[in-house]
Amino acid sequence: MHLRPLTSIRFLFALLVVVFHAQGTSQNGGFNDWPAVLRAVVSHGYVGVSFFFVLSGFILAYSYSSRPIGSCESAKFWGARFARIYPAYITAFVVVLPVAVYSTWTNGNVVFNSITAGLQLTLTQSWVPYAALQWNGPAWSLSVEAFFYALFPLLFPRARLLKTAQLYWLAGVAYMASQVGGMIGSYYGPSISAGINEQLHLPLNGAELFYMYFPPFRVPEFVFGVVLGILFVRSKPISARTRRSMIFLGCAGFIIGFMVLEPIVPAGMISNGLLMPFLGLLLVGLAHSPSRIFNHPILVQLGEASYALYLLHMPLWSWMSRVDNHLWHWQAQHPNLLFIAYVALIIAASVTSLHLIETPARLVILRRLQRLS
C-alpha cells in the first residue's frame, strides 16, 4: 500500500531545506521579518535531512516487510536503489559541472577537483572531508544514503526477526547512539577530519561539519527508521484521535527542540537525530492519514519530485545567482522577488526531472538489470 501522505510530506521537508539554504542568499530574502517561530523552524531546516534518513529506513522496512531479503536478493535491491537515485543525482552533477570546471580553470586546482569529481560520481564524497561539501553541497546526504543501502540487506533480515520488545530496545539504543555520535562529532570532528585529509594528502577542508556528513554518525537515524517501519507493520490501525495527537506532538516537539533545546546542546545532537522521537510520531501519525491535503494528487506528485528538488536547488542557485549578477541585480534590489522566482524555478525543474529524466531512466535501468539477471 502506497503511503501517500508520507510522499507528500517529503516535499514540505525538502522545501524546508531549500528555504534554510536560501537564508544565506539574497540578503536573507526578508527572513528577518518573519515571525519568530517560523524563523526558528527555517533556521533549523537541516533537520529535514534527519527526517529523510529516518523516512528512508521506515519506507524500506515497510516496502520489504513481506519480501525475503537474503544474500541472493541483495544485488536486486542495490540495483533497484541505483535506478531510483542515480538518474536525478547525475542530472544535478551535470548541471553543476560547468560551474565546477570554470572554478577549476580559474583557480588551477585540477588535481583536487578531479578527485572531488571522482568521489561525487561514485557517491563516496562523504567519506573524505575535503570533498564532502564541494560542488553540490547537499549531495553529501546521497553518499550517506548509499552507505545505508549497502547495510540494509544485512540489517533488515535480522531486525525483523526480533521480538517487539527487542525492537523497542533497539530503537532506544539507536537514539542514544545518534546522540553520542553527535557529541563525539561536535567535539572531536575537526581533528578527525584533519587527520583523514592529511593521510590522503588533501587540503584541510570540511572540518566544521564533520559530524553532519560522515556516514557512521548518521547510521543510527536509518536504523531507527527501519525499526519504526517494522513496528508500524506489526501494529494495529490507530484511531483518528490518536493520529491527530501524534501529529500534534510531533510538530510541537520540533518547536520545543528548536527554541528551547538547541541553544543548550552541541550542534551535532540536533543535526544528528535529537528530535527523532518527534519525527517518528509525525511519520506514524501521517502514514495512514485520510487527510485530503496530504492525499491530494498535486502534493503527492510534488513529493515524488522532492528528491530532484533537494538535489537541484543548489546547482540551479549557482546558475541563477550568476545570471542575476550580470543581468537583473535582483539579489541586491529585490531579494524577495528573486527568492520567489528561485523557488518557482526549482519546483518546475524538479517536476520536469521526475517526468522526463528520473522515471524513464529508472525504467530503462531496471529493464537492463532484469536482462542481466
XYZ file of C-alpha atoms in Angstrom, residues 11-12 14-16 18-19 298-299 301-310 312-313 316 320 339-355 358:
41
model
C 8.002 17.898 -0.429
C 7.489 20.067 2.670
C 12.661 19.276 1.028
C 11.270 22.798 0.683
C 12.321 23.476 4.277
C 15.701 24.850 0.329
C 14.481 27.801 2.396
C -0.712 17.538 -6.714
C 1.009 17.403 -3.327
C 3.419 14.493 -7.172
C 5.431 17.296 -5.595
C 6.509 14.766 -3.003
C 7.635 12.419 -5.773
C 9.633 15.285 -7.251
C 11.113 16.323 -3.892
C 14.231 14.217 -4.430
C 15.127 16.221 -7.539
C 14.123 19.416 -5.730
C 16.629 18.625 -3.000
C 18.906 20.542 -7.918
C 18.296 23.525 -5.679
C 20.363 25.922 -10.024
C 20.652 31.809 -11.181
C 13.537 34.192 -3.836
C 10.027 33.639 -5.237
C 11.403 33.238 -8.759
C 14.042 30.824 -7.473
C 11.529 28.610 -5.652
C 9.244 28.552 -8.696
C 12.172 27.611 -10.921
C 13.397 24.713 -8.806
C 9.892 23.299 -8.322
C 9.302 23.388 -12.079
C 12.735 21.879 -12.705
C 12.154 19.078 -10.179
C 8.800 18.087 -11.686
C 10.347 18.168 -15.165
C 13.219 15.997 -13.966
C 10.791 13.487 -12.447
C 8.840 13.000 -15.668
C 14.158 10.093 -13.475
